[in-house]
PDB file of C-alpha atoms and ligand atoms in Angstrom:
ATOM      1  CA  MET A  97     -69.120-109.925-229.716  1.00 94.00           C
ATOM      2  CA  ILE A  98     -66.882-110.754-226.269  1.00 97.00           C
ATOM      3  CA  LEU A  99     -68.193-113.833-224.660  1.00 98.00           C
ATOM      4  CA  TYR A 100     -67.244-113.501-221.220  1.00 98.00           C
ATOM      5  CA  LYS A 101     -66.278-116.547-219.652  1.00 98.00           C
ATOM      6  CA  THR A 102     -67.535-117.620-216.446  1.00 98.00           C
ATOM      7  CA  GLU A 103     -65.540-119.473-213.531  1.00 98.00           C
ATOM      8  CA  GLU A 104     -66.209-122.905-214.679  1.00 98.00           C
ATOM      9  CA  GLU A 105     -64.903-121.825-218.207  1.00 98.00           C
ATOM     10  CA  ILE A 106     -62.168-120.440-216.669  1.00 98.00           C
ATOM     11  CA  GLN A 107     -61.283-123.722-215.116  1.00 98.00           C
ATOM     12  CA  LEU A 108     -61.349-125.445-217.789  1.00 98.00           C
ATOM     13  CA  ILE A 109     -59.533-122.996-219.607  1.00 98.00           C
ATOM     14  CA  ARG A 110     -56.819-123.322-216.958  1.00 98.00           C
ATOM     15  CA  GLU A 111     -56.708-126.937-217.165  1.00 98.00           C
ATOM     16  CA  SER A 112     -56.057-127.155-221.367  1.00 98.00           C
ATOM     17  CA  ALA A 113     -53.580-124.102-220.166  1.00 98.00           C
ATOM     18  CA  GLN A 114     -51.497-126.683-218.043  1.00 98.00           C
ATOM     19  CA  ILE A 115     -51.678-129.058-220.761  1.00 98.00           C
ATOM     20  CA  LEU A 116     -49.650-127.392-223.223  1.00 98.00           C
ATOM     21  CA  GLY A 117     -47.933-125.935-220.645  1.00 98.00           C
ATOM     22  CA  LYS A 118     -46.510-129.698-219.965  1.00 98.00           C
ATOM     23  CA  ALA A 119     -46.348-129.988-223.867  1.00 98.00           C
ATOM     24  CA  HIS A 120     -44.110-127.208-224.802  1.00 98.00           C
ATOM     25  CA  GLY A 121     -42.004-128.264-221.552  1.00 98.00           C
ATOM     26  CA  GLU A 122     -41.299-132.248-223.123  1.00 98.00           C
ATOM     27  CA  VAL A 123     -40.769-130.352-226.502  1.00 98.00           C
ATOM     28  CA  ALA A 124     -38.805-127.615-225.017  1.00 98.00           C
ATOM     29  CA  ARG A 125     -36.364-130.811-224.456  1.00 97.00           C
ATOM     30  CA  GLN A 126     -35.579-131.518-228.173  1.00 98.00           C
ATOM     31  CA  VAL A 127     -35.014-128.144-228.884  1.00 98.00           C
ATOM     32  CA  LYS A 128     -31.536-128.973-230.053  1.00 97.00           C
ATOM     33  CA  ALA A 129     -29.313-128.777-233.171  1.00 98.00           C
ATOM     34  CA  GLY A 130     -29.549-131.573-234.988  1.00 98.00           C
ATOM     35  CA  ILE A 131     -33.326-132.516-234.399  1.00 98.00           C
ATOM     36  CA  LYS A 132     -35.661-132.065-237.817  1.00 98.00           C
ATOM     37  CA  THR A 133     -38.697-129.720-236.775  1.00 98.00           C
ATOM     38  CA  LYS A 134     -41.307-132.559-237.691  1.00 98.00           C
ATOM     39  CA  ASP A 135     -40.191-134.813-235.093  1.00 98.00           C
ATOM     40  CA  LEU A 136     -40.604-131.826-232.240  1.00 98.00           C
ATOM     41  CA  ASP A 137     -44.290-131.750-233.837  1.00 98.00           C
ATOM     42  CA  LYS A 138     -44.627-135.546-233.222  1.00 98.00           C
ATOM     43  CA  ILE A 139     -43.495-135.262-229.312  1.00 98.00           C
ATOM     44  CA  ALA A 140     -46.427-132.219-228.879  1.00 98.00           C
ATOM     45  CA  GLU A 141     -48.991-134.461-230.212  1.00 98.00           C
ATOM     46  CA  GLU A 142     -48.025-137.752-228.337  1.00 98.00           C
ATOM     47  CA  PHE A 143     -47.993-135.393-225.507  1.00 98.00           C
ATOM     48  CA  ILE A 144     -51.246-133.935-226.134  1.00 98.00           C
ATOM     49  CA  ALA A 145     -53.471-137.242-227.435  1.00 98.00           C
ATOM     50  CA  ASP A 146     -51.769-138.438-224.172  1.00 98.00           C
ATOM     51  CA  HIS A 147     -53.262-136.429-221.721  1.00 98.00           C
ATOM     52  CA  GLY A 148     -57.100-136.242-223.056  1.00 98.00           C
ATOM     53  CA  GLY A 149     -56.430-133.236-225.549  1.00 98.00           C
ATOM     54  CA  LYS A 150     -56.484-132.350-229.314  1.00 98.00           C
ATOM     55  CA  ALA A 151     -54.260-129.791-231.063  1.00 98.00           C
ATOM     56  CA  SER A 152     -56.121-126.609-231.648  1.00 98.00           C
ATOM     57  CA  PHE A 153     -53.964-125.827-234.803  1.00 97.00           C
ATOM     58  CA  LYS A 154     -54.312-129.333-236.657  1.00 96.00           C
ATOM     59  CA  GLY A 155     -56.814-128.871-239.483  1.00 94.00           C
ATOM     60  CA  TYR A 156     -57.149-125.514-238.356  1.00 95.00           C
ATOM     61  CA  ASN A 157     -58.776-124.062-241.487  1.00 93.00           C
ATOM     62  CA  GLY A 158     -56.312-126.734-243.285  1.00 92.00           C
ATOM     63  CA  PHE A 159     -53.725-126.095-241.075  1.00 94.00           C
ATOM     64  CA  PRO A 160     -51.305-129.504-241.228  1.00 94.00           C
ATOM     65  CA  SER A 161     -50.061-130.425-237.831  1.00 97.00           C
ATOM     66  CA  THR A 162     -49.915-130.038-234.485  1.00 98.00           C
ATOM     67  CA  LEU A 163     -47.584-126.815-233.965  1.00 98.00           C
ATOM     68  CA  CYS A 164     -46.772-123.582-235.723  1.00 97.00           C
ATOM     69  CA  ILE A 165     -42.655-123.994-236.260  1.00 97.00           C
ATOM     70  CA  SER A 166     -41.267-120.745-237.495  1.00 97.00           C
ATOM     71  CA  VAL A 167     -37.493-120.463-237.876  1.00 98.00           C
ATOM     72  CA  ASN A 168     -35.102-117.476-238.235  1.00 98.00           C
ATOM     73  CA  GLU A 169     -37.161-115.078-240.367  1.00 97.00           C
ATOM     74  CA  ASN A 170     -40.531-116.755-240.696  1.00 97.00           C
ATOM     75  CA  VAL A 171     -42.545-115.291-237.959  1.00 96.00           C
ATOM     76  CA  VAL A 172     -45.340-117.272-237.316  1.00 97.00           C
ATOM     77  CA  HIS A 173     -47.738-119.856-239.012  1.00 96.00           C
ATOM     78  CA  GLY A 174     -44.711-122.120-240.421  1.00 96.00           C
ATOM     79  CA  PHE A 175     -44.957-126.144-240.223  1.00 93.00           C
ATOM     80  CA  PRO A 176     -43.030-128.964-239.143  1.00 96.00           C
ATOM     81  CA  SER A 177     -40.974-130.064-242.073  1.00 96.00           C
ATOM     82  CA  GLU A 178     -37.553-132.218-242.538  1.00 97.00           C
ATOM     83  CA  TYR A 179     -35.713-129.264-241.922  1.00 97.00           C
ATOM     84  CA  GLU A 180     -32.754-129.658-238.842  1.00 98.00           C
ATOM     85  CA  LEU A 181     -32.362-126.738-236.434  1.00 98.00           C
ATOM     86  CA  LYS A 182     -28.438-125.578-236.685  1.00 98.00           C
ATOM     87  CA  ASP A 183     -26.691-123.729-234.141  1.00 98.00           C
ATOM     88  CA  GLY A 184     -27.276-119.742-234.258  1.00 98.00           C
ATOM     89  CA  ASP A 185     -31.004-120.737-235.288  1.00 98.00           C
ATOM     90  CA  ILE A 186     -33.683-119.194-233.709  1.00 98.00           C
ATOM     91  CA  ILE A 187     -37.046-121.556-233.554  1.00 98.00           C
ATOM     92  CA  SER A 188     -40.858-119.829-232.232  1.00 98.00           C
ATOM     93  CA  ILE A 189     -42.632-122.641-231.584  1.00 98.00           C
ATOM     94  CA  ASP A 190     -46.557-122.103-230.781  1.00 98.00           C
ATOM     95  CA  CYS A 191     -48.874-124.409-229.917  1.00 98.00           C
ATOM     96  CA  GLY A 192     -53.389-125.007-228.625  1.00 98.00           C
ATOM     97  CA  VAL A 193     -54.172-127.354-226.816  1.00 98.00           C
ATOM     98  CA  PHE A 194     -58.429-127.965-227.015  1.00 98.00           C
ATOM     99  CA  TYR A 195     -59.806-129.520-223.610  1.00 98.00           C
ATOM    100  CA  LYS A 196     -62.968-129.942-222.838  1.00 98.00           C
ATOM    101  CA  GLY A 197     -64.355-127.712-225.052  1.00 98.00           C
ATOM    102  CA  TYR A 198     -62.080-125.207-224.386  1.00 98.00           C
ATOM    103  CA  HIS A 199     -58.727-123.736-226.033  1.00 98.00           C
ATOM    104  CA  SER A 200     -55.441-122.264-224.961  1.00 98.00           C
ATOM    105  CA  ASP A 201     -52.639-120.715-226.744  1.00 98.00           C
ATOM    106  CA  SER A 202     -49.479-120.046-226.115  1.00 98.00           C
ATOM    107  CA  ALA A 203     -45.815-119.645-227.763  1.00 98.00           C
ATOM    108  CA  TYR A 204     -42.027-118.945-227.118  1.00 98.00           C
ATOM    109  CA  THR A 205     -39.112-118.498-229.366  1.00 98.00           C
ATOM    110  CA  TYR A 206     -35.665-120.401-228.473  1.00 98.00           C
ATOM    111  CA  PRO A 207     -32.577-119.834-229.052  1.00 98.00           C
ATOM    112  CA  VAL A 208     -30.723-122.929-231.051  1.00 98.00           C
ATOM    113  CA  GLY A 209     -27.024-123.315-229.634  1.00 96.00           C
ATOM    114  CA  GLU A 210     -25.157-120.430-229.546  1.00 96.00           C
ATOM    115  CA  ILE A 211     -27.288-117.132-231.165  1.00 97.00           C
ATOM    116  CA  THR A 212     -25.664-113.626-232.156  1.00 98.00           C
ATOM    117  CA  PRO A 213     -26.012-111.374-228.658  1.00 98.00           C
ATOM    118  CA  GLU A 214     -28.069-109.006-231.059  1.00 98.00           C
ATOM    119  CA  THR A 215     -30.598-111.603-231.413  1.00 98.00           C
ATOM    120  CA  MET A 216     -30.710-112.618-228.121  1.00 98.00           C
ATOM    121  CA  SER A 217     -31.495-109.190-227.101  1.00 98.00           C
ATOM    122  CA  LEU A 218     -34.296-109.526-229.671  1.00 98.00           C
ATOM    123  CA  LEU A 219     -36.038-112.698-227.865  1.00 98.00           C
ATOM    124  CA  LYS A 220     -35.514-111.121-224.076  1.00 98.00           C
ATOM    125  CA  ALA A 221     -37.392-107.581-225.746  1.00 98.00           C
ATOM    126  CA  THR A 222     -39.946-109.531-227.173  1.00 98.00           C
ATOM    127  CA  LYS A 223     -40.699-111.557-224.360  1.00 98.00           C
ATOM    128  CA  GLU A 224     -40.488-108.667-221.863  1.00 98.00           C
ATOM    129  CA  SER A 225     -42.428-106.918-224.490  1.00 98.00           C
ATOM    130  CA  LEU A 226     -45.300-109.770-223.785  1.00 98.00           C
ATOM    131  CA  TYR A 227     -45.387-109.144-219.879  1.00 98.00           C
ATOM    132  CA  GLN A 228     -45.386-105.341-219.912  1.00 98.00           C
ATOM    133  CA  GLY A 229     -48.477-106.138-222.092  1.00 98.00           C
ATOM    134  CA  ILE A 230     -50.215-108.431-219.489  1.00 99.00           C
ATOM    135  CA  GLU A 231     -49.459-105.806-217.081  1.00 98.00           C
ATOM    136  CA  GLN A 232     -51.936-103.716-218.440  1.00 98.00           C
ATOM    137  CA  ALA A 233     -54.562-106.134-219.184  1.00 98.00           C
ATOM    138  CA  LYS A 234     -56.623-105.580-216.186  1.00 98.00           C
ATOM    139  CA  TYR A 235     -59.754-104.521-215.008  1.00 98.00           C
ATOM    140  CA  GLY A 236     -61.186-101.412-216.531  1.00 96.00           C
ATOM    141  CA  ASN A 237     -57.873-100.775-218.644  1.00 98.00           C
ATOM    142  CA  ARG A 238     -58.790-100.340-222.307  1.00 98.00           C
ATOM    143  CA  MET A 239     -57.509-102.289-224.988  1.00 98.00           C
ATOM    144  CA  GLY A 240     -55.015 -99.807-226.068  1.00 98.00           C
ATOM    145  CA  ASP A 241     -53.078 -99.435-222.783  1.00 98.00           C
ATOM    146  CA  VAL A 242     -52.362-103.182-224.070  1.00 99.00           C
ATOM    147  CA  SER A 243     -51.325-102.397-227.351  1.00 98.00           C
ATOM    148  CA  TYR A 244     -49.294 -99.149-226.251  1.00 98.00           C
ATOM    149  CA  ALA A 245     -47.304-100.875-224.196  1.00 98.00           C
ATOM    150  CA  ILE A 246     -45.681-103.422-225.650  1.00 99.00           C
ATOM    151  CA  GLN A 247     -45.475-101.073-229.094  1.00 98.00           C
ATOM    152  CA  LYS A 248     -43.314 -98.720-227.254  1.00 98.00           C
ATOM    153  CA  TYR A 249     -41.140-101.251-224.974  1.00 98.00           C
ATOM    154  CA  VAL A 250     -40.454-102.738-228.443  1.00 98.00           C
ATOM    155  CA  GLU A 251     -40.095 -99.547-230.497  1.00 98.00           C
ATOM    156  CA  ASP A 252     -37.955 -97.964-228.054  1.00 98.00           C
ATOM    157  CA  ARG A 253     -35.065-101.231-227.850  1.00 98.00           C
ATOM    158  CA  GLY A 254     -35.173-100.270-231.580  1.00 98.00           C
ATOM    159  CA  TYR A 255     -37.199-103.440-233.193  1.00 98.00           C
ATOM    160  CA  THR A 256     -40.732-103.287-235.096  1.00 98.00           C
ATOM    161  CA  VAL A 257     -44.164-105.120-234.609  1.00 98.00           C
ATOM    162  CA  VAL A 258     -45.878-106.690-236.657  1.00 98.00           C
ATOM    163  CA  ARG A 259     -49.298-104.841-237.566  1.00 98.00           C
ATOM    164  CA  GLU A 260     -50.688-107.394-239.914  1.00 97.00           C
ATOM    165  CA  LEU A 261     -50.972-110.406-237.036  1.00 97.00           C
ATOM    166  CA  VAL A 262     -52.971-109.654-233.558  1.00 98.00           C
ATOM    167  CA  GLY A 263     -53.643-111.624-230.811  1.00 98.00           C
ATOM    168  CA  HIS A 264     -57.071-112.501-229.865  1.00 98.00           C
ATOM    169  CA  GLY A 265     -60.055-113.544-227.160  1.00 98.00           C
ATOM    170  CA  LEU A 266     -60.412-117.163-227.251  1.00 98.00           C
ATOM    171  CA  GLY A 267     -62.438-120.207-225.364  1.00 98.00           C
ATOM    172  CA  LYS A 268     -64.978-122.314-227.142  1.00 98.00           C
ATOM    173  CA  SER A 269     -63.520-121.255-230.426  1.00 98.00           C
ATOM    174  CA  LEU A 270     -59.380-120.781-231.122  1.00 98.00           C
ATOM    175  CA  HIS A 271     -60.003-117.156-232.210  1.00 98.00           C
ATOM    176  CA  GLU A 272     -62.820-115.122-230.936  1.00 98.00           C
ATOM    177  CA  SER A 273     -62.968-111.405-229.934  1.00 98.00           C
ATOM    178  CA  PRO A 274     -61.527-108.865-229.602  1.00 98.00           C
ATOM    179  CA  GLU A 275     -58.618-108.281-231.671  1.00 98.00           C
ATOM    180  CA  VAL A 276     -55.199-107.737-229.433  1.00 98.00           C
ATOM    181  CA  PRO A 277     -52.978-105.769-231.903  1.00 98.00           C
ATOM    182  CA  ASN A 278     -49.702-105.255-230.678  1.00 98.00           C
ATOM    183  CA  TYR A 279     -49.567-101.254-231.267  1.00 98.00           C
ATOM    184  CA  GLY A 280     -51.874 -98.852-230.453  1.00 98.00           C
ATOM    185  CA  LYS A 281     -53.129 -96.151-228.664  1.00 98.00           C
ATOM    186  CA  ARG A 282     -53.690 -95.818-224.917  1.00 98.00           C
ATOM    187  CA  GLY A 283     -57.191 -95.331-224.027  1.00 98.00           C
ATOM    188  CA  ARG A 284     -58.633 -96.618-226.721  1.00 98.00           C
ATOM    189  CA  GLY A 285     -60.385 -99.511-227.741  1.00 97.00           C
ATOM    190  CA  PRO A 286     -63.014-102.076-226.029  1.00 97.00           C
ATOM    191  CA  LYS A 287     -62.898-102.100-222.034  1.00 97.00           C
ATOM    192  CA  LEU A 288     -61.192-104.912-220.474  1.00 98.00           C
ATOM    193  CA  GLN A 289     -64.169-106.497-218.275  1.00 98.00           C
ATOM    194  CA  HIS A 290     -64.406-109.237-215.545  1.00 98.00           C
ATOM    195  CA  GLY A 291     -64.497-113.483-217.521  1.00 98.00           C
ATOM    196  CA  LEU A 292     -62.714-111.270-220.405  1.00 98.00           C
ATOM    197  CA  VAL A 293     -60.035-114.614-221.923  1.00 98.00           C
ATOM    198  CA  ILE A 294     -57.471-113.690-224.497  1.00 98.00           C
ATOM    199  CA  ALA A 295     -54.396-114.266-225.984  1.00 99.00           C
ATOM    200  CA  ILE A 296     -51.656-111.402-226.088  1.00 99.00           C
ATOM    201  CA  GLU A 297     -48.736-112.447-228.666  1.00 98.00           C
ATOM    202  CA  PRO A 298     -46.458-110.322-229.624  1.00 98.00           C
ATOM    203  CA  MET A 299     -44.424-110.745-232.995  1.00 98.00           C
ATOM    204  CA  VAL A 300     -40.924-108.439-233.257  1.00 98.00           C
ATOM    205  CA  ASN A 301     -38.660-108.114-235.574  1.00 98.00           C
ATOM    206  CA  LEU A 302     -34.910-107.291-235.961  1.00 98.00           C
ATOM    207  CA  GLY A 303     -35.674-105.127-238.626  1.00 98.00           C
ATOM    208  CA  THR A 304     -38.325-103.609-240.943  1.00 98.00           C
ATOM    209  CA  ARG A 305     -41.905-104.337-239.842  1.00 98.00           C
ATOM    210  CA  ASN A 306     -42.915-106.017-243.545  1.00 98.00           C
ATOM    211  CA  ILE A 307     -43.814-108.849-243.664  1.00 98.00           C
ATOM    212  CA  VAL A 308     -44.990-111.089-246.818  1.00 97.00           C
ATOM    213  CA  GLN A 309     -47.108-114.475-246.903  1.00 96.00           C
ATOM    214  CA  GLU A 310     -44.064-117.497-248.298  1.00 95.00           C
ATOM    215  CA  ASN A 311     -46.215-119.855-251.247  1.00 94.00           C
ATOM    216  CA  ASP A 312     -47.071-122.770-249.110  1.00 92.00           C
ATOM    217  CA  GLY A 313     -50.276-120.693-248.360  1.00 91.00           C
ATOM    218  CA  TRP A 314     -48.729-120.330-244.536  1.00 94.00           C
ATOM    219  CA  THR A 315     -45.721-118.772-243.746  1.00 96.00           C
ATOM    220  CA  ILE A 316     -45.315-115.638-242.818  1.00 97.00           C
ATOM    221  CA  ARG A 317     -41.881-114.124-243.052  1.00 97.00           C
ATOM    222  CA  THR A 318     -40.246-110.689-242.961  1.00 98.00           C
ATOM    223  CA  ARG A 319     -39.753-109.298-245.665  1.00 98.00           C
ATOM    224  CA  ASP A 320     -35.946-108.568-245.177  1.00 98.00           C
ATOM    225  CA  ARG A 321     -35.450-111.805-243.637  1.00 98.00           C
ATOM    226  CA  LYS A 322     -33.777-110.732-240.650  1.00 98.00           C
ATOM    227  CA  PRO A 323     -35.256-112.481-237.895  1.00 98.00           C
ATOM    228  CA  SER A 324     -38.424-112.279-236.113  1.00 98.00           C
ATOM    229  CA  ALA A 325     -39.812-113.824-232.420  1.00 98.00           C
ATOM    230  CA  HIS A 326     -43.010-114.265-230.820  1.00 98.00           C
ATOM    231  CA  TYR A 327     -43.810-115.085-227.142  1.00 98.00           C
ATOM    232  CA  GLU A 328     -47.418-115.786-226.274  1.00 98.00           C
ATOM    233  CA  HIS A 329     -49.559-116.041-223.439  1.00 98.00           C
ATOM    234  CA  THR A 330     -53.438-116.798-222.872  1.00 99.00           C
ATOM    235  CA  VAL A 331     -54.587-114.591-219.763  1.00 98.00           C
ATOM    236  CA  ALA A 332     -58.037-114.263-217.844  1.00 99.00           C
ATOM    237  CA  VAL A 333     -59.051-110.846-216.403  1.00 98.00           C
ATOM    238  CA  PHE A 334     -60.985-110.818-212.956  1.00 98.00           C
ATOM    239  CA  GLU A 335     -62.343-107.695-211.227  1.00 98.00           C
ATOM    240  CA  ASP A 336     -59.738-108.265-208.729  1.00 98.00           C
ATOM    241  CA  ARG A 337     -56.497-109.441-210.447  1.00 98.00           C
ATOM    242  CA  THR A 338     -55.722-110.916-213.819  1.00 98.00           C
ATOM    243  CA  GLU A 339     -53.899-114.226-213.964  1.00 98.00           C
ATOM    244  CA  ILE A 340     -51.879-115.898-216.684  1.00 99.00           C
ATOM    245  CA  LEU A 341     -53.464-119.007-217.393  1.00 98.00           C
ATOM    246  CA  THR A 342     -50.955-120.670-219.850  1.00 98.00           C
ATOM    247  CA  THR A 343     -47.161-121.521-217.993  1.00 98.00           C
ATOM    248  CA  HIS A 344     -43.668-121.467-219.896  1.00 98.00           C
ATOM    249  CA  LYS A 345     -42.712-123.096-216.367  1.00 97.00           C
ATOM    250  CA  TYR A 346     -41.896-126.072-218.145  1.00 98.00           C
ATOM    251  CA  ILE A 347     -40.290-124.281-220.673  1.00 98.00           C
ATOM    252  CA  GLU A 348     -38.009-122.513-218.614  1.00 97.00           C
ATOM    253  CA  GLU A 349     -36.892-125.296-216.387  1.00 96.00           C
ATOM    254  CA  VAL A 350     -34.771-126.058-219.521  1.00 93.00           C
ATOM    255  CA  PHE A 351     -34.681-122.759-221.616  1.00 89.00           C
ATOM    256  CA  ASN A 352     -34.808-119.408-219.373  1.00 81.00           C
ATOM    257  CA  ILE A 353     -33.667-116.384-222.056  1.00 80.00           C
TER     258      ILE A 353
HETATM  259 MG1   MG B 105     -50.526-119.138-230.823  1.00 68.80          MG
HETATM  260 MG1   MG B 106     -52.774-117.106-230.497  1.00 68.80          MG
END
């Protein structure tokens, strides 16, 4: 069942998303060669706590940290560790904030120092595919229109879309109906109605779309170990417009790819 949100509820998600956006910005400042990924986690955890929020992911089904940190061939659900970032890496940082009873969720993939032009193109295409999807996330369209727009944009450029993991509704729970696949057919799936709040989150691979789960029980990586990128926004659909509730503004003051 899809839980459509009231204006009051969306306002709370908006507030949650503001804290989240700023937490991402604090982390972005420290994304550089030499930092341990667990130190990035600490920055986010403290920032969110200082602003009255709670990390959505920590403790979720036993997930151990505030951030999901997925480097290079890791797609999503990696966790912070002693690993030190190095020049040429890419790092996907996914974070959720729970504030006044509501979740927000967003992700961004960063280059660390100089990366290959091939990988930079992957990041740019993945980010743009998110906005292509958001453009179709409008009142009266169907979910398949969003999914198709993402898949088409990605595949036209020779990349592949991860299918096993999808975007999702969110609100009082981090993951609600409906699913938001990053592949699909136009005109199919649920109609997008007033009050729908969803996280749209393309996960895009440079090589094949196949993924495997590491033995840690969480980390998802590409089977061929080629890089993967992930960008995510939480958006709200209104009858007369669609609003991106989360923001990458504070990230993009530091990085803009
Ligand atoms: Mg996320
Ligand atoms: Mg999500």
